[in-house]
Amino acid sequence: VLQHMFMSECDFINGTEKVRLVDRFIYNRQMWAMFDSDAGHYVGFTPMGRGRAKAWNSNPVIMENKRTSVDWLCRRNYRIVAPFSVERRGERGA
């Protein structure tokens, strides 16, 4: 069985004051590429991933979209996500 997976995660630190977006590309349990908004570019971890990351990093449309995604994806959805993640960190099950 072959598995191709994409994971996207928004990390909120101090509300929306510091937000980080991480996109991970995984094939057969191996991460082959990643975008980290703190770094501001794609990183490849396999030969295929390095080639794709280089192509994505050289495309100004893709990079502008990714660099602004912290605002239009993470910060925009903070109100929806916060009650389920941020505000429940201190709670413990009974």
PDB file of N, CA, C and O in Angstrom, residues 17-93:
ATOM      1  N   GLU A  17      -0.489  36.769  18.002  1.00  0.00           N
ATOM      2  CA  GLU A  17       0.694  37.632  17.979  1.00  0.00           C
ATOM      3  C   GLU A  17       1.841  36.989  17.197  1.00  0.00           C
ATOM      4  O   GLU A  17       2.511  37.623  16.401  1.00  0.00           O
ATOM      5  N   LYS A  18       2.080  35.709  17.421  1.00  0.00           N
ATOM      6  CA  LYS A  18       3.122  34.960  16.709  1.00  0.00           C
ATOM      7  C   LYS A  18       2.468  33.711  16.140  1.00  0.00           C
ATOM      8  O   LYS A  18       1.987  32.860  16.875  1.00  0.00           O
ATOM      9  N   VAL A  19       2.414  33.612  14.819  1.00  0.00           N
ATOM     10  CA  VAL A  19       1.782  32.480  14.151  1.00  0.00           C
ATOM     11  C   VAL A  19       2.789  31.857  13.192  1.00  0.00           C
ATOM     12  O   VAL A  19       3.514  32.555  12.490  1.00  0.00           O
ATOM     13  N   ARG A  20       2.809  30.531  13.175  1.00  0.00           N
ATOM     14  CA  ARG A  20       3.731  29.801  12.308  1.00  0.00           C
ATOM     15  C   ARG A  20       2.935  28.757  11.527  1.00  0.00           C
ATOM     16  O   ARG A  20       2.124  28.028  12.096  1.00  0.00           O
ATOM     17  N   LEU A  21       3.170  28.686  10.228  1.00  0.00           N
ATOM     18  CA  LEU A  21       2.536  27.692   9.370  1.00  0.00           C
ATOM     19  C   LEU A  21       3.591  26.693   8.921  1.00  0.00           C
ATOM     20  O   LEU A  21       4.675  27.092   8.481  1.00  0.00           O
ATOM     21  N   VAL A  22       3.275  25.413   9.047  1.00  0.00           N
ATOM     22  CA  VAL A  22       4.170  24.350   8.580  1.00  0.00           C
ATOM     23  C   VAL A  22       3.360  23.414   7.690  1.00  0.00           C
ATOM     24  O   VAL A  22       2.329  22.891   8.121  1.00  0.00           O
ATOM     25  N   ASP A  23       3.801  23.226   6.448  1.00  0.00           N
ATOM     26  CA  ASP A  23       3.202  22.266   5.518  1.00  0.00           C
ATOM     27  C   ASP A  23       4.193  21.134   5.327  1.00  0.00           C
ATOM     28  O   ASP A  23       5.371  21.376   5.050  1.00  0.00           O
ATOM     29  N   ARG A  24       3.706  19.909   5.458  1.00  0.00           N
ATOM     30  CA  ARG A  24       4.570  18.737   5.297  1.00  0.00           C
ATOM     31  C   ARG A  24       4.024  17.848   4.182  1.00  0.00           C
ATOM     32  O   ARG A  24       2.825  17.605   4.118  1.00  0.00           O
ATOM     33  N   PHE A  25       4.915  17.352   3.336  1.00  0.00           N
ATOM     34  CA  PHE A  25       4.569  16.441   2.262  1.00  0.00           C
ATOM     35  C   PHE A  25       5.208  15.094   2.579  1.00  0.00           C
ATOM     36  O   PHE A  25       6.425  15.005   2.732  1.00  0.00           O
ATOM     37  N   ILE A  26       4.390  14.049   2.670  1.00  0.00           N
ATOM     38  CA  ILE A  26       4.858  12.751   3.137  1.00  0.00           C
ATOM     39  C   ILE A  26       4.470  11.682   2.120  1.00  0.00           C
ATOM     40  O   ILE A  26       3.349  11.674   1.610  1.00  0.00           O
ATOM     41  N   TYR A  27       5.411  10.798   1.841  1.00  0.00           N
ATOM     42  CA  TYR A  27       5.154   9.661   0.963  1.00  0.00           C
ATOM     43  C   TYR A  27       5.720   8.409   1.626  1.00  0.00           C
ATOM     44  O   TYR A  27       6.908   8.366   1.955  1.00  0.00           O
ATOM     45  N   ASN A  28       4.847   7.420   1.847  1.00  0.00           N
ATOM     46  CA  ASN A  28       5.247   6.185   2.522  1.00  0.00           C
ATOM     47  C   ASN A  28       5.984   6.439   3.841  1.00  0.00           C
ATOM     48  O   ASN A  28       7.079   5.947   4.076  1.00  0.00           O
ATOM     49  N   ARG A  29       5.401   7.265   4.670  1.00  0.00           N
ATOM     50  CA  ARG A  29       5.909   7.609   6.007  1.00  0.00           C
ATOM     51  C   ARG A  29       7.222   8.380   6.006  1.00  0.00           C
ATOM     52  O   ARG A  29       7.875   8.503   7.038  1.00  0.00           O
ATOM     53  N   GLN A  30       7.638   8.876   4.873  1.00  0.00           N
ATOM     54  CA  GLN A  30       8.874   9.666   4.810  1.00  0.00           C
ATOM     55  C   GLN A  30       8.540  11.078   4.342  1.00  0.00           C
ATOM     56  O   GLN A  30       7.932  11.263   3.279  1.00  0.00           O
ATOM     57  N   MET A  31       8.922  12.062   5.132  1.00  0.00           N
ATOM     58  CA  MET A  31       8.695  13.445   4.739  1.00  0.00           C
ATOM     59  C   MET A  31       9.696  13.804   3.639  1.00  0.00           C
ATOM     60  O   MET A  31      10.898  13.701   3.842  1.00  0.00           O
ATOM     61  N   TRP A  32       9.166  14.197   2.469  1.00  0.00           N
ATOM     62  CA  TRP A  32      10.052  14.496   1.349  1.00  0.00           C
ATOM     63  C   TRP A  32      10.202  15.987   1.101  1.00  0.00           C
ATOM     64  O   TRP A  32      11.162  16.411   0.474  1.00  0.00           O
ATOM     65  N   ALA A  33       9.282  16.799   1.627  1.00  0.00           N
ATOM     66  CA  ALA A  33       9.410  18.261   1.490  1.00  0.00           C
ATOM     67  C   ALA A  33       8.610  18.931   2.592  1.00  0.00           C
ATOM     68  O   ALA A  33       7.695  18.342   3.173  1.00  0.00           O
ATOM     69  N   MET A  34       8.967  20.179   2.871  1.00  0.00           N
ATOM     70  CA  MET A  34       8.303  20.920   3.938  1.00  0.00           C
ATOM     71  C   MET A  34       8.403  22.424   3.657  1.00  0.00           C
ATOM     72  O   MET A  34       9.389  22.895   3.092  1.00  0.00           O
ATOM     73  N   PHE A  35       7.345  23.155   4.041  1.00  0.00           N
ATOM     74  CA  PHE A  35       7.385  24.610   4.025  1.00  0.00           C
ATOM     75  C   PHE A  35       7.199  25.080   5.451  1.00  0.00           C
ATOM     76  O   PHE A  35       6.288  24.659   6.147  1.00  0.00           O
ATOM     77  N   ASP A  36       8.070  25.971   5.898  1.00  0.00           N
ATOM     78  CA  ASP A  36       7.988  26.555   7.234  1.00  0.00           C
ATOM     79  C   ASP A  36       7.925  28.061   7.053  1.00  0.00           C
ATOM     80  O   ASP A  36       8.825  28.656   6.459  1.00  0.00           O
ATOM     81  N   SER A  37       6.851  28.685   7.541  1.00  0.00           N
ATOM     82  CA  SER A  37       6.696  30.127   7.336  1.00  0.00           C
ATOM     83  C   SER A  37       7.779  30.933   8.053  1.00  0.00           C
ATOM     84  O   SER A  37       8.092  32.045   7.635  1.00  0.00           O
ATOM     85  N   ASP A  38       8.354  30.399   9.124  1.00  0.00           N
ATOM     86  CA  ASP A  38       9.458  31.107   9.791  1.00  0.00           C
ATOM     87  C   ASP A  38      10.684  31.175   8.885  1.00  0.00           C
ATOM     88  O   ASP A  38      11.380  32.187   8.848  1.00  0.00           O
ATOM     89  N   ALA A  39      10.959  30.098   8.158  1.00  0.00           N
ATOM     90  CA  ALA A  39      12.083  30.094   7.217  1.00  0.00           C
ATOM     91  C   ALA A  39      11.716  30.837   5.937  1.00  0.00           C
ATOM     92  O   ALA A  39      12.565  31.464   5.308  1.00  0.00           O
ATOM     93  N   GLY A  40      10.453  30.730   5.514  1.00  0.00           N
ATOM     94  CA  GLY A  40       9.988  31.456   4.333  1.00  0.00           C
ATOM     95  C   GLY A  40      10.267  30.763   3.013  1.00  0.00           C
ATOM     96  O   GLY A  40      10.158  31.378   1.960  1.00  0.00           O
ATOM     97  N   HIS A  41      10.609  29.472   3.053  1.00  0.00           N
ATOM     98  CA  HIS A  41      10.846  28.741   1.808  1.00  0.00           C
ATOM     99  C   HIS A  41      10.647  27.241   2.027  1.00  0.00           C
ATOM    100  O   HIS A  41      10.531  26.782   3.153  1.00  0.00           O
ATOM    101  N   TYR A  42      10.575  26.518   0.908  1.00  0.00           N
ATOM    102  CA  TYR A  42      10.442  25.064   0.951  1.00  0.00           C
ATOM    103  C   TYR A  42      11.805  24.425   1.145  1.00  0.00           C
ATOM    104  O   TYR A  42      12.815  24.938   0.675  1.00  0.00           O
ATOM    105  N   VAL A  43      11.815  23.276   1.815  1.00  0.00           N
ATOM    106  CA  VAL A  43      13.032  22.491   2.013  1.00  0.00           C
ATOM    107  C   VAL A  43      12.723  21.070   1.565  1.00  0.00           C
ATOM    108  O   VAL A  43      11.673  20.515   1.929  1.00  0.00           O
ATOM    109  N   GLY A  44      13.608  20.478   0.770  1.00  0.00           N
ATOM    110  CA  GLY A  44      13.447  19.108   0.323  1.00  0.00           C
ATOM    111  C   GLY A  44      14.345  18.180   1.106  1.00  0.00           C
ATOM    112  O   GLY A  44      15.485  18.527   1.430  1.00  0.00           O
ATOM    113  N   PHE A  45      13.853  16.977   1.407  1.00  0.00           N
ATOM    114  CA  PHE A  45      14.616  16.020   2.201  1.00  0.00           C
ATOM    115  C   PHE A  45      15.026  14.776   1.414  1.00  0.00           C
ATOM    116  O   PHE A  45      15.820  13.989   1.897  1.00  0.00           O
ATOM    117  N   THR A  46      14.449  14.587   0.242  1.00  0.00           N
ATOM    118  CA  THR A  46      14.795  13.471  -0.631  1.00  0.00           C
ATOM    119  C   THR A  46      15.204  14.059  -1.976  1.00  0.00           C
ATOM    120  O   THR A  46      14.982  15.250  -2.219  1.00  0.00           O
ATOM    121  N   PRO A  47      15.777  13.257  -2.873  1.00  0.00           N
ATOM    122  CA  PRO A  47      16.118  13.809  -4.187  1.00  0.00           C
ATOM    123  C   PRO A  47      14.913  14.422  -4.905  1.00  0.00           C
ATOM    124  O   PRO A  47      15.002  15.518  -5.464  1.00  0.00           O
ATOM    125  N   MET A  48      13.763  13.728  -4.871  1.00  0.00           N
ATOM    126  CA  MET A  48      12.564  14.294  -5.479  1.00  0.00           C
ATOM    127  C   MET A  48      12.130  15.570  -4.744  1.00  0.00           C
ATOM    128  O   MET A  48      11.754  16.561  -5.357  1.00  0.00           O
ATOM    129  N   GLY A  49      12.190  15.545  -3.426  1.00  0.00           N
ATOM    130  CA  GLY A  49      11.784  16.698  -2.628  1.00  0.00           C
ATOM    131  C   GLY A  49      12.659  17.914  -2.863  1.00  0.00           C
ATOM    132  O   GLY A  49      12.167  19.042  -2.927  1.00  0.00           O
ATOM    133  N   ARG A  50      13.961  17.696  -3.024  1.00  0.00           N
ATOM    134  CA  ARG A  50      14.859  18.821  -3.291  1.00  0.00           C
ATOM    135  C   ARG A  50      14.559  19.453  -4.649  1.00  0.00           C
ATOM    136  O   ARG A  50      14.582  20.674  -4.792  1.00  0.00           O
ATOM    137  N   GLY A  51      14.234  18.626  -5.634  1.00  0.00           N
ATOM    138  CA  GLY A  51      13.883  19.153  -6.955  1.00  0.00           C
ATOM    139  C   GLY A  51      12.586  19.935  -6.925  1.00  0.00           C
ATOM    140  O   GLY A  51      12.479  21.028  -7.502  1.00  0.00           O
ATOM    141  N   ARG A  52      11.575  19.399  -6.238  1.00  0.00           N
ATOM    142  CA  ARG A  52      10.289  20.101  -6.128  1.00  0.00           C
ATOM    143  C   ARG A  52      10.438  21.390  -5.327  1.00  0.00           C
ATOM    144  O   ARG A  52       9.878  22.418  -5.669  1.00  0.00           O
ATOM    145  N   ALA A  53      11.194  21.341  -4.236  1.00  0.00           N
ATOM    146  CA  ALA A  53      11.396  22.535  -3.409  1.00  0.00           C
ATOM    147  C   ALA A  53      12.092  23.629  -4.221  1.00  0.00           C
ATOM    148  O   ALA A  53      11.721  24.803  -4.129  1.00  0.00           O
ATOM    149  N   LYS A  54      13.078  23.247  -5.002  1.00  0.00           N
ATOM    150  CA  LYS A  54      13.777  24.230  -5.838  1.00  0.00           C
ATOM    151  C   LYS A  54      12.818  24.868  -6.842  1.00  0.00           C
ATOM    152  O   LYS A  54      12.831  26.090  -7.034  1.00  0.00           O
ATOM    153  N   ALA A  55      11.968  24.050  -7.462  1.00  0.00           N
ATOM    154  CA  ALA A  55      10.991  24.575  -8.428  1.00  0.00           C
ATOM    155  C   ALA A  55       9.981  25.489  -7.748  1.00  0.00           C
ATOM    156  O   ALA A  55       9.656  26.568  -8.250  1.00  0.00           O
ATOM    157  N   TRP A  56       9.456  25.079  -6.597  1.00  0.00           N
ATOM    158  CA  TRP A  56       8.487  25.897  -5.877  1.00  0.00           C
ATOM    159  C   TRP A  56       9.115  27.205  -5.404  1.00  0.00           C
ATOM    160  O   TRP A  56       8.500  28.266  -5.504  1.00  0.00           O
ATOM    161  N   ASN A  57      10.337  27.144  -4.870  1.00  0.00           N
ATOM    162  CA  ASN A  57      11.009  28.351  -4.372  1.00  0.00           C
ATOM    163  C   ASN A  57      11.315  29.341  -5.489  1.00  0.00           C
ATOM    164  O   ASN A  57      11.408  30.544  -5.243  1.00  0.00           O
ATOM    165  N   SER A  58      11.486  28.860  -6.707  1.00  0.00           N
ATOM    166  CA  SER A  58      11.806  29.766  -7.818  1.00  0.00           C
ATOM    167  C   SER A  58      10.559  30.333  -8.491  1.00  0.00           C
ATOM    168  O   SER A  58      10.677  31.175  -9.382  1.00  0.00           O
ATOM    169  N   ASN A  59       9.379  29.903  -8.081  1.00  0.00           N
ATOM    170  CA  ASN A  59       8.131  30.410  -8.655  1.00  0.00           C
ATOM    171  C   ASN A  59       7.584  31.521  -7.766  1.00  0.00           C
ATOM    172  O   ASN A  59       7.111  31.266  -6.658  1.00  0.00           O
ATOM    173  N   PRO A  60       7.609  32.782  -8.225  1.00  0.00           N
ATOM    174  CA  PRO A  60       7.190  33.895  -7.365  1.00  0.00           C
ATOM    175  C   PRO A  60       5.714  33.851  -6.970  1.00  0.00           C
ATOM    176  O   PRO A  60       5.353  34.299  -5.884  1.00  0.00           O
ATOM    177  N   VAL A  61       4.856  33.298  -7.808  1.00  0.00           N
ATOM    178  CA  VAL A  61       3.430  33.211  -7.475  1.00  0.00           C
ATOM    179  C   VAL A  61       3.216  32.246  -6.311  1.00  0.00           C
ATOM    180  O   VAL A  61       2.497  32.554  -5.352  1.00  0.00           O
ATOM    181  N   ILE A  62       3.843  31.080  -6.378  1.00  0.00           N
ATOM    182  CA  ILE A  62       3.727  30.096  -5.300  1.00  0.00           C
ATOM    183  C   ILE A  62       4.294  30.659  -4.001  1.00  0.00           C
ATOM    184  O   ILE A  62       3.687  30.529  -2.930  1.00  0.00           O
ATOM    185  N   MET A  63       5.437  31.307  -4.077  1.00  0.00           N
ATOM    186  CA  MET A  63       6.068  31.829  -2.857  1.00  0.00           C
ATOM    187  C   MET A  63       5.260  32.963  -2.229  1.00  0.00           C
ATOM    188  O   MET A  63       5.139  33.030  -1.003  1.00  0.00           O
ATOM    189  N   GLU A  64       4.684  33.836  -3.029  1.00  0.00           N
ATOM    190  CA  GLU A  64       3.849  34.920  -2.486  1.00  0.00           C
ATOM    191  C   GLU A  64       2.622  34.326  -1.791  1.00  0.00           C
ATOM    192  O   GLU A  64       2.243  34.762  -0.703  1.00  0.00           O
ATOM    193  N   ASN A  65       2.019  33.329  -2.413  1.00  0.00           N
ATOM    194  CA  ASN A  65       0.861  32.665  -1.823  1.00  0.00           C
ATOM    195  C   ASN A  65       1.229  32.011  -0.497  1.00  0.00           C
ATOM    196  O   ASN A  65       0.519  32.149   0.507  1.00  0.00           O
ATOM    197  N   LYS A  66       2.323  31.296  -0.447  1.00  0.00           N
ATOM    198  CA  LYS A  66       2.744  30.611   0.779  1.00  0.00           C
ATOM    199  C   LYS A  66       3.124  31.598   1.876  1.00  0.00           C
ATOM    200  O   LYS A  66       2.801  31.399   3.041  1.00  0.00           O
ATOM    201  N   ARG A  67       3.835  32.646   1.518  1.00  0.00           N
ATOM    202  CA  ARG A  67       4.278  33.611   2.545  1.00  0.00           C
ATOM    203  C   ARG A  67       3.120  34.389   3.150  1.00  0.00           C
ATOM    204  O   ARG A  67       3.198  34.808   4.300  1.00  0.00           O
ATOM    205  N   THR A  68       2.042  34.574   2.393  1.00  0.00           N
ATOM    206  CA  THR A  68       0.880  35.284   2.935  1.00  0.00           C
ATOM    207  C   THR A  68      -0.142  34.346   3.563  1.00  0.00           C
ATOM    208  O   THR A  68      -1.100  34.804   4.164  1.00  0.00           O
ATOM    209  N   SER A  69       0.057  33.029   3.447  1.00  0.00           N
ATOM    210  CA  SER A  69      -0.923  32.071   3.954  1.00  0.00           C
ATOM    211  C   SER A  69      -1.057  32.108   5.475  1.00  0.00           C
ATOM    212  O   SER A  69      -2.085  31.706   6.006  1.00  0.00           O
ATOM    213  N   VAL A  70      -0.064  32.600   6.174  1.00  0.00           N
ATOM    214  CA  VAL A  70      -0.193  32.753   7.633  1.00  0.00           C
ATOM    215  C   VAL A  70      -1.366  33.677   7.943  1.00  0.00           C
ATOM    216  O   VAL A  70      -2.149  33.410   8.852  1.00  0.00           O
ATOM    217  N   ASP A  71      -1.523  34.746   7.167  1.00  0.00           N
ATOM    218  CA  ASP A  71      -2.625  35.685   7.396  1.00  0.00           C
ATOM    219  C   ASP A  71      -3.962  35.151   6.901  1.00  0.00           C
ATOM    220  O   ASP A  71      -4.947  35.159   7.624  1.00  0.00           O
ATOM    221  N   TRP A  72      -4.025  34.682   5.649  1.00  0.00           N
ATOM    222  CA  TRP A  72      -5.324  34.294   5.092  1.00  0.00           C
ATOM    223  C   TRP A  72      -5.776  32.902   5.487  1.00  0.00           C
ATOM    224  O   TRP A  72      -6.945  32.568   5.330  1.00  0.00           O
ATOM    225  N   LEU A  73      -4.893  32.079   6.018  1.00  0.00           N
ATOM    226  CA  LEU A  73      -5.288  30.739   6.450  1.00  0.00           C
ATOM    227  C   LEU A  73      -5.296  30.629   7.973  1.00  0.00           C
ATOM    228  O   LEU A  73      -6.321  30.327   8.570  1.00  0.00           O
ATOM    229  N   CYS A  74      -4.180  30.890   8.606  1.00  0.00           N
ATOM    230  CA  CYS A  74      -4.069  30.679  10.058  1.00  0.00           C
ATOM    231  C   CYS A  74      -4.807  31.744  10.859  1.00  0.00           C
ATOM    232  O   CYS A  74      -5.705  31.424  11.643  1.00  0.00           O
ATOM    233  N   ARG A  75      -4.438  32.989  10.694  1.00  0.00           N
ATOM    234  CA  ARG A  75      -5.052  34.048  11.507  1.00  0.00           C
ATOM    235  C   ARG A  75      -6.552  34.159  11.254  1.00  0.00           C
ATOM    236  O   ARG A  75      -7.323  34.421  12.164  1.00  0.00           O
ATOM    237  N   ARG A  76      -6.960  33.948  10.019  1.00  0.00           N
ATOM    238  CA  ARG A  76      -8.379  34.041   9.668  1.00  0.00           C
ATOM    239  C   ARG A  76      -9.195  32.964  10.381  1.00  0.00           C
ATOM    240  O   ARG A  76     -10.346  33.176  10.738  1.00  0.00           O
ATOM    241  N   ASN A  77      -8.624  31.782  10.576  1.00  0.00           N
ATOM    242  CA  ASN A  77      -9.347  30.673  11.196  1.00  0.00           C
ATOM    243  C   ASN A  77      -9.087  30.540  12.693  1.00  0.00           C
ATOM    244  O   ASN A  77      -9.551  29.584  13.309  1.00  0.00           O
ATOM    245  N   TYR A  78      -8.379  31.468  13.282  1.00  0.00           N
ATOM    246  CA  TYR A  78      -8.035  31.383  14.702  1.00  0.00           C
ATOM    247  C   TYR A  78      -9.281  31.293  15.586  1.00  0.00           C
ATOM    248  O   TYR A  78      -9.330  30.489  16.513  1.00  0.00           O
ATOM    249  N   ARG A  79     -10.296  32.095  15.304  1.00  0.00           N
ATOM    250  CA  ARG A  79     -11.520  32.084  16.121  1.00  0.00           C
ATOM    251  C   ARG A  79     -12.195  30.714  16.103  1.00  0.00           C
ATOM    252  O   ARG A  79     -12.800  30.308  17.084  1.00  0.00           O
ATOM    253  N   ILE A  80     -12.083  30.004  14.991  1.00  0.00           N
ATOM    254  CA  ILE A  80     -12.712  28.692  14.868  1.00  0.00           C
ATOM    255  C   ILE A  80     -11.899  27.629  15.608  1.00  0.00           C
ATOM    256  O   ILE A  80     -12.443  26.769  16.283  1.00  0.00           O
ATOM    257  N   VAL A  81     -10.582  27.697  15.500  1.00  0.00           N
ATOM    258  CA  VAL A  81      -9.694  26.672  16.051  1.00  0.00           C
ATOM    259  C   VAL A  81      -9.437  26.868  17.545  1.00  0.00           C
ATOM    260  O   VAL A  81      -9.320  25.892  18.290  1.00  0.00           O
ATOM    261  N   ALA A  82      -9.371  28.088  18.014  1.00  0.00           N
ATOM    262  CA  ALA A  82      -8.966  28.387  19.394  1.00  0.00           C
ATOM    263  C   ALA A  82      -9.778  27.656  20.461  1.00  0.00           C
ATOM    264  O   ALA A  82      -9.189  27.103  21.393  1.00  0.00           O
ATOM    265  N   PRO A  83     -11.092  27.609  20.384  1.00  0.00           N
ATOM    266  CA  PRO A  83     -11.831  26.921  21.457  1.00  0.00           C
ATOM    267  C   PRO A  83     -11.482  25.435  21.583  1.00  0.00           C
ATOM    268  O   PRO A  83     -11.602  24.854  22.657  1.00  0.00           O
ATOM    269  N   PHE A  84     -11.039  24.810  20.507  1.00  0.00           N
ATOM    270  CA  PHE A  84     -10.744  23.379  20.526  1.00  0.00           C
ATOM    271  C   PHE A  84      -9.289  23.066  20.834  1.00  0.00           C
ATOM    272  O   PHE A  84      -8.959  21.948  21.180  1.00  0.00           O
ATOM    273  N   SER A  85      -8.413  24.035  20.684  1.00  0.00           N
ATOM    274  CA  SER A  85      -6.995  23.736  20.886  1.00  0.00           C
ATOM    275  C   SER A  85      -6.349  24.639  21.928  1.00  0.00           C
ATOM    276  O   SER A  85      -5.879  24.177  22.945  1.00  0.00           O
ATOM    277  N   VAL A  86      -6.332  25.908  21.688  1.00  0.00           N
ATOM    278  CA  VAL A  86      -5.587  26.843  22.543  1.00  0.00           C
ATOM    279  C   VAL A  86      -6.176  26.941  23.932  1.00  0.00           C
ATOM    280  O   VAL A  86      -5.473  26.825  24.932  1.00  0.00           O
ATOM    281  N   GLU A  87      -7.490  27.121  24.033  1.00  0.00           N
ATOM    282  CA  GLU A  87      -8.112  27.347  25.326  1.00  0.00           C
ATOM    283  C   GLU A  87      -8.237  26.083  26.161  1.00  0.00           C
ATOM    284  O   GLU A  87      -8.470  26.140  27.354  1.00  0.00           O
ATOM    285  N   ARG A  88      -8.064  24.891  25.576  1.00  0.00           N
ATOM    286  CA  ARG A  88      -8.250  23.631  26.300  1.00  0.00           C
ATOM    287  C   ARG A  88      -6.944  23.049  26.797  1.00  0.00           C
ATOM    288  O   ARG A  88      -6.937  21.989  27.398  1.00  0.00           O
ATOM    289  N   ARG A  89      -5.836  23.676  26.574  1.00  0.00           N
ATOM    290  CA  ARG A  89      -4.542  23.100  26.968  1.00  0.00           C
ATOM    291  C   ARG A  89      -4.427  22.848  28.454  1.00  0.00           C
ATOM    292  O   ARG A  89      -3.821  21.888  28.873  1.00  0.00           O
ATOM    293  N   GLY A  90      -5.022  23.704  29.288  1.00  0.00           N
ATOM    294  CA  GLY A  90      -4.910  23.558  30.731  1.00  0.00           C
ATOM    295  C   GLY A  90      -5.912  22.604  31.341  1.00  0.00           C
ATOM    296  O   GLY A  90      -5.809  22.222  32.495  1.00  0.00           O
ATOM    297  N   GLU A  91      -6.939  22.202  30.560  1.00  0.00           N
ATOM    298  CA  GLU A  91      -7.972  21.342  31.104  1.00  0.00           C
ATOM    299  C   GLU A  91      -7.503  19.884  31.131  1.00  0.00           C
ATOM    300  O   GLU A  91      -6.761  19.434  30.304  1.00  0.00           O
ATOM    301  N   ARG A  92      -8.007  19.160  32.135  1.00  0.00           N
ATOM    302  CA  ARG A  92      -7.709  17.723  32.233  1.00  0.00           C
ATOM    303  C   ARG A  92      -9.034  16.968  32.309  1.00  0.00           C
ATOM    304  O   ARG A  92      -9.983  17.437  32.895  1.00  0.00           O
ATOM    305  N   GLY A  93      -9.033  15.807  31.741  1.00  0.00           N
ATOM    306  CA  GLY A  93     -10.240  14.973  31.777  1.00  0.00           C
ATOM    307  C   GLY A  93     -10.514  14.465  33.186  1.00  0.00           C
ATOM    308  O   GLY A  93      -9.614  14.219  33.966  1.00  0.00           O
TER     309      GLY A  93
END
